[in-house]
Coordinates of C-alpha atoms in Angstrom, one line a residue:
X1 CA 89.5 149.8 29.9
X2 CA 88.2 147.2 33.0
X3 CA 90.7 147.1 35.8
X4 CA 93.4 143.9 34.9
X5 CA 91.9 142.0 38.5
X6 CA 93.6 139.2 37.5
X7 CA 96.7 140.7 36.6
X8 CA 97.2 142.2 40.3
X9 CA 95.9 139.1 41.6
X10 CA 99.0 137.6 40.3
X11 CA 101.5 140.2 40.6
X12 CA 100.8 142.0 43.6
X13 CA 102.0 138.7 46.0
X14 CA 105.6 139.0 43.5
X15 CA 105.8 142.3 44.1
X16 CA 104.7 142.3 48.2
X17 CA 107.4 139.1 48.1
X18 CA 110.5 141.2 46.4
X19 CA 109.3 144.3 48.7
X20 CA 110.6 142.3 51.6
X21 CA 113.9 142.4 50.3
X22 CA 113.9 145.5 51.2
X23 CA 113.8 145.4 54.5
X24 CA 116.7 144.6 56.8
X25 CA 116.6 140.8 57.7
X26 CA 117.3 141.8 61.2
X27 CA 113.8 143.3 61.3
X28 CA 112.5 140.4 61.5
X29 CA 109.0 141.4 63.1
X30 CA 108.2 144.2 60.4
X31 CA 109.4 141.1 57.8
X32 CA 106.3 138.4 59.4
X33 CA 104.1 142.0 59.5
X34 CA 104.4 142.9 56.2
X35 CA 104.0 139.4 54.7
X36 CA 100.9 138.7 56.7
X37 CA 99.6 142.2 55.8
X38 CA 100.5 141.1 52.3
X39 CA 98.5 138.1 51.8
X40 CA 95.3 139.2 53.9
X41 CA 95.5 142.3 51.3
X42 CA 95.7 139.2 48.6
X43 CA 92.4 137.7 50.1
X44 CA 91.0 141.0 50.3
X45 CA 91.6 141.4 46.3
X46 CA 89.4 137.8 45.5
X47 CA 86.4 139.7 47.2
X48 CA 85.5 141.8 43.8
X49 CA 85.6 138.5 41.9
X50 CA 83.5 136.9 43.6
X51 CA 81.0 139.5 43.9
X52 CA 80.8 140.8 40.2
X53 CA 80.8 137.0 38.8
X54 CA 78.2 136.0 36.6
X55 CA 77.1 132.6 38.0
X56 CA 74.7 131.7 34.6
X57 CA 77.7 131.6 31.9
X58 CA 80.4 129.4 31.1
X59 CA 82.3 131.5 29.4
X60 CA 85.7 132.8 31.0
X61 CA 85.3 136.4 32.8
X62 CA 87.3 138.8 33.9
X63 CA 89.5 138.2 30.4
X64 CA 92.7 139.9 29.6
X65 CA 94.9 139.2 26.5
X66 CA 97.9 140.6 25.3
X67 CA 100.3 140.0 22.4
X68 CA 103.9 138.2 24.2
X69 CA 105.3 136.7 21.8
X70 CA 103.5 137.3 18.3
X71 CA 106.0 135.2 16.3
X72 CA 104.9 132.0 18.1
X73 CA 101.6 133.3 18.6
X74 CA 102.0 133.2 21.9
X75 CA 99.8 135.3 24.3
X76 CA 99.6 136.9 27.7
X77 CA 96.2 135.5 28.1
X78 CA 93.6 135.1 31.6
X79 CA 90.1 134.3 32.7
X80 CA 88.3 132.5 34.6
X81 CA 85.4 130.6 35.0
X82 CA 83.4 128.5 38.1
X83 CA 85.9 126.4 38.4
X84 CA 88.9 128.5 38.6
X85 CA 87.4 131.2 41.0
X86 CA 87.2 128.4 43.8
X87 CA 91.3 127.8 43.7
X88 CA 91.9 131.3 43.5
X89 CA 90.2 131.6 46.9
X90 CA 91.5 128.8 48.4
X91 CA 95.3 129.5 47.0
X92 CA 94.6 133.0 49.3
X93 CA 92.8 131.6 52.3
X94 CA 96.0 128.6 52.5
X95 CA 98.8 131.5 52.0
X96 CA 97.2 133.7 55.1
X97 CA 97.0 130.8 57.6
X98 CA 100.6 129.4 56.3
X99 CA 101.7 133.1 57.0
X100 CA 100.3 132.6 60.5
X101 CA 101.9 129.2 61.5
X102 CA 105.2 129.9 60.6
X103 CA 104.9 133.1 62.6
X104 CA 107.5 131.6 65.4
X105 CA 107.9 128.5 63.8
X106 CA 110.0 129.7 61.2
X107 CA 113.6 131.6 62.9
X108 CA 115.7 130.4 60.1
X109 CA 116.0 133.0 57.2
X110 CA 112.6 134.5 58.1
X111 CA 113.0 137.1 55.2
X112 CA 114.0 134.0 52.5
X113 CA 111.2 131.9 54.0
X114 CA 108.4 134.8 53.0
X115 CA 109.5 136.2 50.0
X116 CA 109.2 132.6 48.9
X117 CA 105.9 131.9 50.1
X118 CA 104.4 135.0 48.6
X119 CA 106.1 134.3 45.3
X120 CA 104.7 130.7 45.4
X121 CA 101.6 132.5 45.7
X122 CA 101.6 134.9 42.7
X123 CA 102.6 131.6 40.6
X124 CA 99.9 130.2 41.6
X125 CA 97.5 132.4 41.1
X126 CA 98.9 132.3 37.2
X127 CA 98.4 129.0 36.6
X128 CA 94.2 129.0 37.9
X129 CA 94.1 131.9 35.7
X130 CA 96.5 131.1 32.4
X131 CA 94.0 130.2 29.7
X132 CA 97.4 130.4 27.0
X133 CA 99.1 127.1 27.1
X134 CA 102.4 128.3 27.5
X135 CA 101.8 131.0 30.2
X136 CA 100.4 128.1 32.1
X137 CA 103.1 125.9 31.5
X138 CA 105.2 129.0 32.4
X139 CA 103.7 129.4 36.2
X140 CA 103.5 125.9 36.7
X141 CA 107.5 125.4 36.6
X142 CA 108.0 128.6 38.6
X143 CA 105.9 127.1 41.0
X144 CA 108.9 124.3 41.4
X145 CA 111.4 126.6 42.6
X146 CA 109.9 128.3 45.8
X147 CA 108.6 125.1 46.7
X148 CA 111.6 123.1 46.3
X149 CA 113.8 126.1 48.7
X150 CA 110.6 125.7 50.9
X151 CA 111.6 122.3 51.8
X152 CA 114.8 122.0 50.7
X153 CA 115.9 124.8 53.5
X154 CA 113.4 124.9 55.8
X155 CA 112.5 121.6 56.3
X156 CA 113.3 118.4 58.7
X157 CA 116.8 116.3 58.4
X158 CA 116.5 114.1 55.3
X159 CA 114.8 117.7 53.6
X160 CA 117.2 117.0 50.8
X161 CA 116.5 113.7 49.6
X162 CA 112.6 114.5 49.6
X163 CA 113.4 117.6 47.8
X164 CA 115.4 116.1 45.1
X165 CA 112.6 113.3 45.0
X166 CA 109.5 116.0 44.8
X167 CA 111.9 118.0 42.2
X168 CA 112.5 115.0 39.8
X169 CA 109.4 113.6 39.9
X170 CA 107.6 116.6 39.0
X171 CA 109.8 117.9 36.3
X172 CA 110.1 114.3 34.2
X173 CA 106.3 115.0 34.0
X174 CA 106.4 118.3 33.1
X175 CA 108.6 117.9 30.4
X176 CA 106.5 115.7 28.9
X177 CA 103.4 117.6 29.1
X178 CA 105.5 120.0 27.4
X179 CA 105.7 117.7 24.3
X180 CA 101.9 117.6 24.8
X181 CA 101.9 121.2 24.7
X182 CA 104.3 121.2 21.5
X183 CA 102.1 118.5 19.7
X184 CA 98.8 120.4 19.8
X185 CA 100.3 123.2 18.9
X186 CA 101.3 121.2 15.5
X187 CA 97.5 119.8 15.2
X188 CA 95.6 122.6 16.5
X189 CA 95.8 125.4 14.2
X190 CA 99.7 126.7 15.6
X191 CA 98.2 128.5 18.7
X192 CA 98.4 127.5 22.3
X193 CA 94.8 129.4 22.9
X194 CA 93.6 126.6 25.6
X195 CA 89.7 127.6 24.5
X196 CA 90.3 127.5 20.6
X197 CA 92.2 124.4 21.1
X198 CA 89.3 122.9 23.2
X199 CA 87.4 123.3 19.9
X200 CA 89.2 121.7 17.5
X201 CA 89.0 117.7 16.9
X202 CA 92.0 115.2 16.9
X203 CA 92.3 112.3 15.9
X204 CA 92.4 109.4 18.2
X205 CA 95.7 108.0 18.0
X206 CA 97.0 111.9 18.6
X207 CA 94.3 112.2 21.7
X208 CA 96.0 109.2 23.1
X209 CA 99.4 110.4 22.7
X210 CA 98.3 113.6 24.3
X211 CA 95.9 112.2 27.2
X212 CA 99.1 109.8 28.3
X213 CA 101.5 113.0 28.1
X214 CA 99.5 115.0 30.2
X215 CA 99.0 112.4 32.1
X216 CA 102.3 112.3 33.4
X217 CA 102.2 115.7 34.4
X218 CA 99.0 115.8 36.2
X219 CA 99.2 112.1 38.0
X220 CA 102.0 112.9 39.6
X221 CA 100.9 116.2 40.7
X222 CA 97.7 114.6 42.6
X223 CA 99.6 112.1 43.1
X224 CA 97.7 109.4 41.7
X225 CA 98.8 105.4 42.7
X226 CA 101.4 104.4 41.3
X227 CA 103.5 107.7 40.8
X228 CA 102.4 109.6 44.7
X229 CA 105.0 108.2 46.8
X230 CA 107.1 111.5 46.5
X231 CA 104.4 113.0 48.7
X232 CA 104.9 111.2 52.2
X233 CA 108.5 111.9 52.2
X234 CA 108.0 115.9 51.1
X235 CA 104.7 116.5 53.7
X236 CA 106.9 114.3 56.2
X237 CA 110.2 116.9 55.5
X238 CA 108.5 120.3 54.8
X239 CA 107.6 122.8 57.7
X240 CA 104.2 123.2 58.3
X241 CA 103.4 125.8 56.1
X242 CA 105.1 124.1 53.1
X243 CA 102.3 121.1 54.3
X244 CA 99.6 123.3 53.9
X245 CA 100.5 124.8 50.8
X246 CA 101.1 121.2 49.4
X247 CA 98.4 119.8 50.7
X248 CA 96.1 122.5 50.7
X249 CA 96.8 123.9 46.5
X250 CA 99.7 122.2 44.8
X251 CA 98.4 118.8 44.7
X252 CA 95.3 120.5 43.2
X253 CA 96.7 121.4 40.4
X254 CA 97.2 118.3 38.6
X255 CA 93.2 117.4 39.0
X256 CA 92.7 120.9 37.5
X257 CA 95.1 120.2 34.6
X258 CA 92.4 116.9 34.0
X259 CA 89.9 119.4 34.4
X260 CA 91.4 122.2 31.9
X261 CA 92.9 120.1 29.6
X262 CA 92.6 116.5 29.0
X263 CA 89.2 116.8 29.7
X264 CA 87.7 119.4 27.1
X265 CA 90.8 119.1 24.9
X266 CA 90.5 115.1 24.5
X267 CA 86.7 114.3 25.0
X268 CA 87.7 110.7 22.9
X269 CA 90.5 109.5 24.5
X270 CA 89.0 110.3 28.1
X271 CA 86.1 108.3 27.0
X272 CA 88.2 105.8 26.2
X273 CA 90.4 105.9 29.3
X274 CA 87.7 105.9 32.4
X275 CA 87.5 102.9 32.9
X276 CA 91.0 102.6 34.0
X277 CA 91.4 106.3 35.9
X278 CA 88.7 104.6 37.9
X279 CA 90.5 101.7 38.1
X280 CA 93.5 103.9 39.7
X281 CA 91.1 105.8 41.7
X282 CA 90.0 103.0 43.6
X283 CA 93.2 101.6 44.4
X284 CA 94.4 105.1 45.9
X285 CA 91.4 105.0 47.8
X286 CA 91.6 101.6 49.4
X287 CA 95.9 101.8 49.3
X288 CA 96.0 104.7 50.7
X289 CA 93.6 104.2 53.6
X290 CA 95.3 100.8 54.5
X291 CA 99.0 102.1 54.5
X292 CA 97.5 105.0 56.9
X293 CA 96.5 102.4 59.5
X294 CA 100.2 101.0 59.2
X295 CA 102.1 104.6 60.3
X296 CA 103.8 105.7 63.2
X297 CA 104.6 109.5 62.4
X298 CA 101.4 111.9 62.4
X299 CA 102.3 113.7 59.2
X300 CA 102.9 110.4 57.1
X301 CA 99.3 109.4 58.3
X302 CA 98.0 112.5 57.1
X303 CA 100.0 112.5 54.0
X304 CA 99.1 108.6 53.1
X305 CA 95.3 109.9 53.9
X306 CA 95.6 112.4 50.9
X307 CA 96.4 110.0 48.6
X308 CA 93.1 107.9 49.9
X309 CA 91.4 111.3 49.6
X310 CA 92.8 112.2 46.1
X311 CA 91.7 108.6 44.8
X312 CA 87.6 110.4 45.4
X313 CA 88.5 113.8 43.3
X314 CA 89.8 111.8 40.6
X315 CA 87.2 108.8 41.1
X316 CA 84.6 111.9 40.5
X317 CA 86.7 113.6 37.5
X318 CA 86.2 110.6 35.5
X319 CA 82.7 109.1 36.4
X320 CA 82.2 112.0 33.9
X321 CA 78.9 113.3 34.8
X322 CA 77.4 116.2 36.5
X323 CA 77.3 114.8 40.6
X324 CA 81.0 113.3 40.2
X325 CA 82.3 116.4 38.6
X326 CA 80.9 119.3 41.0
X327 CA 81.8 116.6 44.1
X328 CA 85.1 116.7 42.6
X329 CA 86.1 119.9 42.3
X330 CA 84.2 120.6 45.8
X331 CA 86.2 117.9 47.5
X332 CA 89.6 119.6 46.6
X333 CA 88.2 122.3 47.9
X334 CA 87.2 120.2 50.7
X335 CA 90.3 118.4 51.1
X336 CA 92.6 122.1 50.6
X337 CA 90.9 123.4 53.9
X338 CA 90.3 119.9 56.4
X339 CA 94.0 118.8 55.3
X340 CA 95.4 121.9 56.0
X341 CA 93.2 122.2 58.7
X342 CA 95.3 119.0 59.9
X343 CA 99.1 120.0 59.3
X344 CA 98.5 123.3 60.7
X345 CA 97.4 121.3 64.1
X346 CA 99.9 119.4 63.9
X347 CA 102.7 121.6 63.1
X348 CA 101.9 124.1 66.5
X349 CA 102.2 120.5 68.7
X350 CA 105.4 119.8 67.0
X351 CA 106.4 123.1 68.1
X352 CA 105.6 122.2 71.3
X353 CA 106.7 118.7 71.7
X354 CA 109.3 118.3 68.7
X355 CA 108.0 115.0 68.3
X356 CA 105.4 113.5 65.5
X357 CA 105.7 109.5 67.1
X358 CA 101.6 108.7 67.2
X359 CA 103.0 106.9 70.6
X360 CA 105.0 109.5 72.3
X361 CA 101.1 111.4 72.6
X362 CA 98.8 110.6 75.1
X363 CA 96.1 112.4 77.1
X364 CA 96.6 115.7 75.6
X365 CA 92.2 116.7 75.4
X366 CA 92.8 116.9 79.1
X367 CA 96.4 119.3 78.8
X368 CA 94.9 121.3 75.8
X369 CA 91.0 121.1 75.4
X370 CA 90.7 123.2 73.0
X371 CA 93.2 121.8 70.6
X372 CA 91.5 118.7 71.3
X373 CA 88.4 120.4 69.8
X374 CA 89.4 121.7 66.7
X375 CA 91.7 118.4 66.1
X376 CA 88.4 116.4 66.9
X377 CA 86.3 118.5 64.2
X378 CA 89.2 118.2 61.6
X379 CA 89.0 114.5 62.3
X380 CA 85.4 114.1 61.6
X381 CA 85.4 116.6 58.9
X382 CA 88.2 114.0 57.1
X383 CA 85.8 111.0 57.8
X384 CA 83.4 113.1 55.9
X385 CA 80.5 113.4 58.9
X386 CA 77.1 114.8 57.9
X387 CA 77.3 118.6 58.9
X388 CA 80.5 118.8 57.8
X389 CA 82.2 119.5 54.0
X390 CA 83.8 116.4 53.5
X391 CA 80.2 114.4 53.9
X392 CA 78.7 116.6 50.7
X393 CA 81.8 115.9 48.1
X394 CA 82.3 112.3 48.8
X395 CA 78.4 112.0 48.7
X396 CA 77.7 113.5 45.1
X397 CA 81.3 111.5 44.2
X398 CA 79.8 108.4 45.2
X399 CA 76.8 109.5 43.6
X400 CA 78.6 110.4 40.4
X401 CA 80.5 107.4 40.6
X402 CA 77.3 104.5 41.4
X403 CA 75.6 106.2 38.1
X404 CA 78.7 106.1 35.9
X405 CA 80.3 102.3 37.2
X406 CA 78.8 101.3 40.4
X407 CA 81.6 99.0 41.1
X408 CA 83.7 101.8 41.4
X409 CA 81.4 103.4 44.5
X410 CA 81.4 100.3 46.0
X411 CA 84.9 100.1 46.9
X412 CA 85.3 103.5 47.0
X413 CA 82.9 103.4 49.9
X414 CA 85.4 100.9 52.0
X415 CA 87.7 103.9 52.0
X416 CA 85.6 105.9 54.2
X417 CA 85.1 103.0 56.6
X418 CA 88.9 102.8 56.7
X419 CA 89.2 106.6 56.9
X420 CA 86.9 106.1 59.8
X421 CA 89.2 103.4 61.0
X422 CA 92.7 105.2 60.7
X423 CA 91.8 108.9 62.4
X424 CA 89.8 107.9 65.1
X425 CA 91.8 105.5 66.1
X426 CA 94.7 108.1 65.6
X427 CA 92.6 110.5 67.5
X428 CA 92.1 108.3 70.5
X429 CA 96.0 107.8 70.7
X430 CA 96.6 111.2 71.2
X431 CA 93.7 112.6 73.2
X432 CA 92.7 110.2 75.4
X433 CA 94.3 107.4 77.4
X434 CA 96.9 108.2 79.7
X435 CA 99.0 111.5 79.8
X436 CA 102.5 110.5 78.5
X437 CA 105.5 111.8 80.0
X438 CA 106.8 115.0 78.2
X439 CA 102.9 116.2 77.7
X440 CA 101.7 117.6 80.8
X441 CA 102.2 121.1 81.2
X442 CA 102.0 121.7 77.6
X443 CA 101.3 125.5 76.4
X444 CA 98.3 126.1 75.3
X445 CA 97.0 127.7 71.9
X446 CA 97.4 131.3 71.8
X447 CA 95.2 133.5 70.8
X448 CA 97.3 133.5 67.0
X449 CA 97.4 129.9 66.9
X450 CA 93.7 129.9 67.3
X451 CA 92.7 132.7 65.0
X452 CA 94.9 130.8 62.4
X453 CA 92.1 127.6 63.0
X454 CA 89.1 129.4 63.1
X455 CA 88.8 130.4 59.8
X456 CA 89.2 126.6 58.3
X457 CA 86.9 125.3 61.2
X458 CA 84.3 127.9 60.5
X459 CA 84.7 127.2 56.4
X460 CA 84.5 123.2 57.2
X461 CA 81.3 123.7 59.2
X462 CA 79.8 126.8 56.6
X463 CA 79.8 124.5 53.0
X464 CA 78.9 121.2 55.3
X465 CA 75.5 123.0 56.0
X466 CA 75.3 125.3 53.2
X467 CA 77.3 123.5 50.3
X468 CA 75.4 125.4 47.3
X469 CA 77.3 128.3 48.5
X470 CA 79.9 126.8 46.1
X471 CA 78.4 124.7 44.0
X472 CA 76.3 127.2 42.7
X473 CA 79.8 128.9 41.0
X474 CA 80.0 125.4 39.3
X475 CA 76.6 124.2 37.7
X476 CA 76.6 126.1 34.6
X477 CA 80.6 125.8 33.8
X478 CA 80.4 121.8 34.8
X479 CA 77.6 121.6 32.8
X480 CA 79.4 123.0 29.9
X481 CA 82.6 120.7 30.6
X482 CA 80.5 117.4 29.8
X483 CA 79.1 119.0 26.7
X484 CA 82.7 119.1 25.7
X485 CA 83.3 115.9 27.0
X486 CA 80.2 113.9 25.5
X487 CA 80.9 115.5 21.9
X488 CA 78.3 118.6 22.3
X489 CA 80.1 121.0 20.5
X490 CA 79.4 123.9 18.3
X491 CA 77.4 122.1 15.9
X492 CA 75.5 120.9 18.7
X493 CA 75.0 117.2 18.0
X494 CA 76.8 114.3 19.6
X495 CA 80.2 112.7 18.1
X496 CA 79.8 108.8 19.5
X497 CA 83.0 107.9 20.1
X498 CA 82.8 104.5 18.0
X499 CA 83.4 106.5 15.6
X500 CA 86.4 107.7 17.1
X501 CA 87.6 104.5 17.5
X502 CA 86.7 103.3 13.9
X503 CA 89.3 106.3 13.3
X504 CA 92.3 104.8 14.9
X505 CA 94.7 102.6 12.9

């Protein structure tokens, strides 16, 4: 029997996470110790997948699948595929460097704050690897709860309002993607396999029901326009590591639900509904970028940004072909690390200034120059300069995008003017000009706080120069996406969808 890598991959960040409850809370060095050692064990555990992964199939690896509940047919079932491996190595890289900034940051309930984090990560981890429908569902509502005491006790003074606010609005979604869930189950041959269910065919009128259902659940995870305005107020509240772990994996997953679900499972009724996810898309882009040029408080502006940045991963989800798709899934990738990249920064000068007013900074690349460095190479990796990894997935989006409705690249492509616009303009406020009272004299960056940015600013630079490094996990499974997509299924010939629609009453 093959070691279960996906199993421990889950578990063993549950089980490092209840350990610490073990340990007296007054110990609170051995606590931050063994949680660090803990997650750099987790990213440690990816290596083997990565290495023994067969690049040149599409079909899920590393499988395990055990009876749960045989009544309901219900199974404890994994794999991955090229898509999935990528989250499973950002969800590890993001839980290390969140471990790292909250290292003093965090003297509240240190032993609480950990044992969540890790058990955020293990829930995680189940839901890139589920491939049973309810065992998905399963990890992506436990992934509410640590989240929700992550900024509900941890974070800034109105923390409870933006909890409740995060908590509401993803839950009404969830439950209906649970109706979703309940529906194919009904249509699909009574089994909540997510790959036999990709092979079955629905009618229409039920893919439309579905599509809007999951929907729901996977908009406002994004967040897509007009359901995202939970996110501002939870990035704004959370500490810095719940930032990163928002910004860097949660808001992933709904994109990824597209990609696992409505995608392959509804080929019609995503046909059918392009043109207006592209018609969402564009607004977040342009919406976005304009209410970032509007803010005042340094996490809002990043926060707003990631909705402008989300509108590109979905723009590229549903131009539906091969240069949208990888562009995609390499820009959340993309977006994970240089977003992160940004609320880590910004979370160790709060720490030092306990201020995030754009116009209480001033002056600070001459007080700390090499905060100033790595700020200024997160800034132009978010305006997506040429050598760095947000140039390659908004390129083959725009690509993807000017093939599929070149209307849609056209706007899009204002976005990155005003991305241009809002950071280095933001940049210039706090770098340059005049030192402002209250910033000279500043501390600079340790030698944690910079081994905590090096990894992201060496990852940024690494797939800007050498992008196939990743894409190269996602040709083949892509590929096999839009086969699914376009009606290339086991029969091997091509379902139009007029005929789809001559189908719906």
């Amino acid at each position: 029997m093959s070691m279960p890598l996906l199993s421990i991959l889950i578990f063993f960040p549950i089980l490092g996470g209840l350990s610490l409850l073990c340990v007296p809370r007054q110990q609170v060095a051995t606590i931050r110790t063994l949680a660090l050692l803990v997650s750099l064990i987790e990213l440690c555990l990816t290596l083997p997948l990565v290495l023994l992964f067969d690049k040149s199939t599409h079909v899920m690896q590393f499988v395990e699948q055990h009876a749960w509940i045989p009544a309901l047919r219900i199974n404890y079932s994994l794999g991955i595929d090229g898509i999935s491996i990528l989250f499973l190595l950002l969800t590890a890289l993001v839980i290390v460097v969140s471990v790292l900034v909250s290292w003093e940051a965090i003297t509240n309930k240190v032993q609480e704050f950990f044992v969540a984090v890790l058990l955020l990560e293990g829930a995680m981890m189940g839901v890139f690897c589920a491939t049973d429908f309810i065992l998905f569902y399963v990890f992506w509502e436990a992934m509410l709860i640590p989240m929700f005491l992550i900024i509900g006790i941890w974070g800034g003074p109105n923390r409870i309002y933006a909890t409740v606010k995060f908590f509401l609005y993803t839950l009404v979604g969830s439950l209906l993607m649970l109706v979703g869930i309940i529906l194919l189950y009904q249509h699909g041959g009574r089994t909540f396999d997510i790959l036999k269910l990709a092979g079955q065919a629905y009618p229409l009128k039920l893919q439309l029901i579905l599509f809007w259902a999951f929907f729901a659940a996977f908009a406002v995870k994004v967040p897509m326009w007009p359901v995202h305005t939970w996110l501002p107020d939870a990035h704004t509240e959370a500490p810095a590591a719940g930032s990163v772990i928002l910004a860097g994996v949660l808001i992933k997953m709904g994109a990824y639900g597209f990609l696992r679900f409505s995608l392959p499972i509804l080929p019609d009724a995503t046909q059918l509904m392009m043109q207006p996810m592209l018609v969402l898309s564009v607004i977040a882009i342009v919406y976005g970028a304009i209410i970032c040029l509007a803010q005042t408080d340094l996490k809002r502006l990043i926060a707003y940004s990631s909705v402008s940045h989300m509108g590109f991963v979905t723009l590229g989800l549903f131009a539906l072909n091969q240069q949208g798709l990888e562009g995609s899934i390499l820009q959340m990738i993309n977006h994970g690390l240089v977003t992160g990249a940004l609320f880590l920064a910004v979370g160790m000068i709060y720490e030092r200034t306990h201020t995030r007013e754009i116009a209480a900074y001033g002056g600070l690349a001459s007080t700390m120059p090499v905060f100033a460095g790595f700020f200024l190479l997160f800034t132009l990796a978010a305006v997506g300069l040429p050598g760095t990894n947000g140039f390659v997935g908004e390129f083959l989006i725009l690509l993807g995008g000017f093939e599929s409705r070149p209307w849609s690249a056209v706007i899009a492509a204002s976005g990155l003017i005003l991305g241009a616009w809002y950071m280095l303009w933001l940049y210039q406020r706090v770098f340059f000009n005049e030192v402002k009272e209250g910033m000279r004299g500043l501390p600079r960056l340790d030698l944690r706080e910079i081994a905590t940015l090096a990894p992201m600013a060496f990852l940024i630079l690494w797939i800007g120069l050498y992008p196939n490094a990743l894409l190269g996990f996602l040709h083949v499974s892509v590929g096999h996406l839009l086969d699914q997509v376009h009606g290339v299924g086991l029969a091997g010939t091509e379902t139009a969808l007029p005929s789809a629609l001559a189908r719906l009453p």
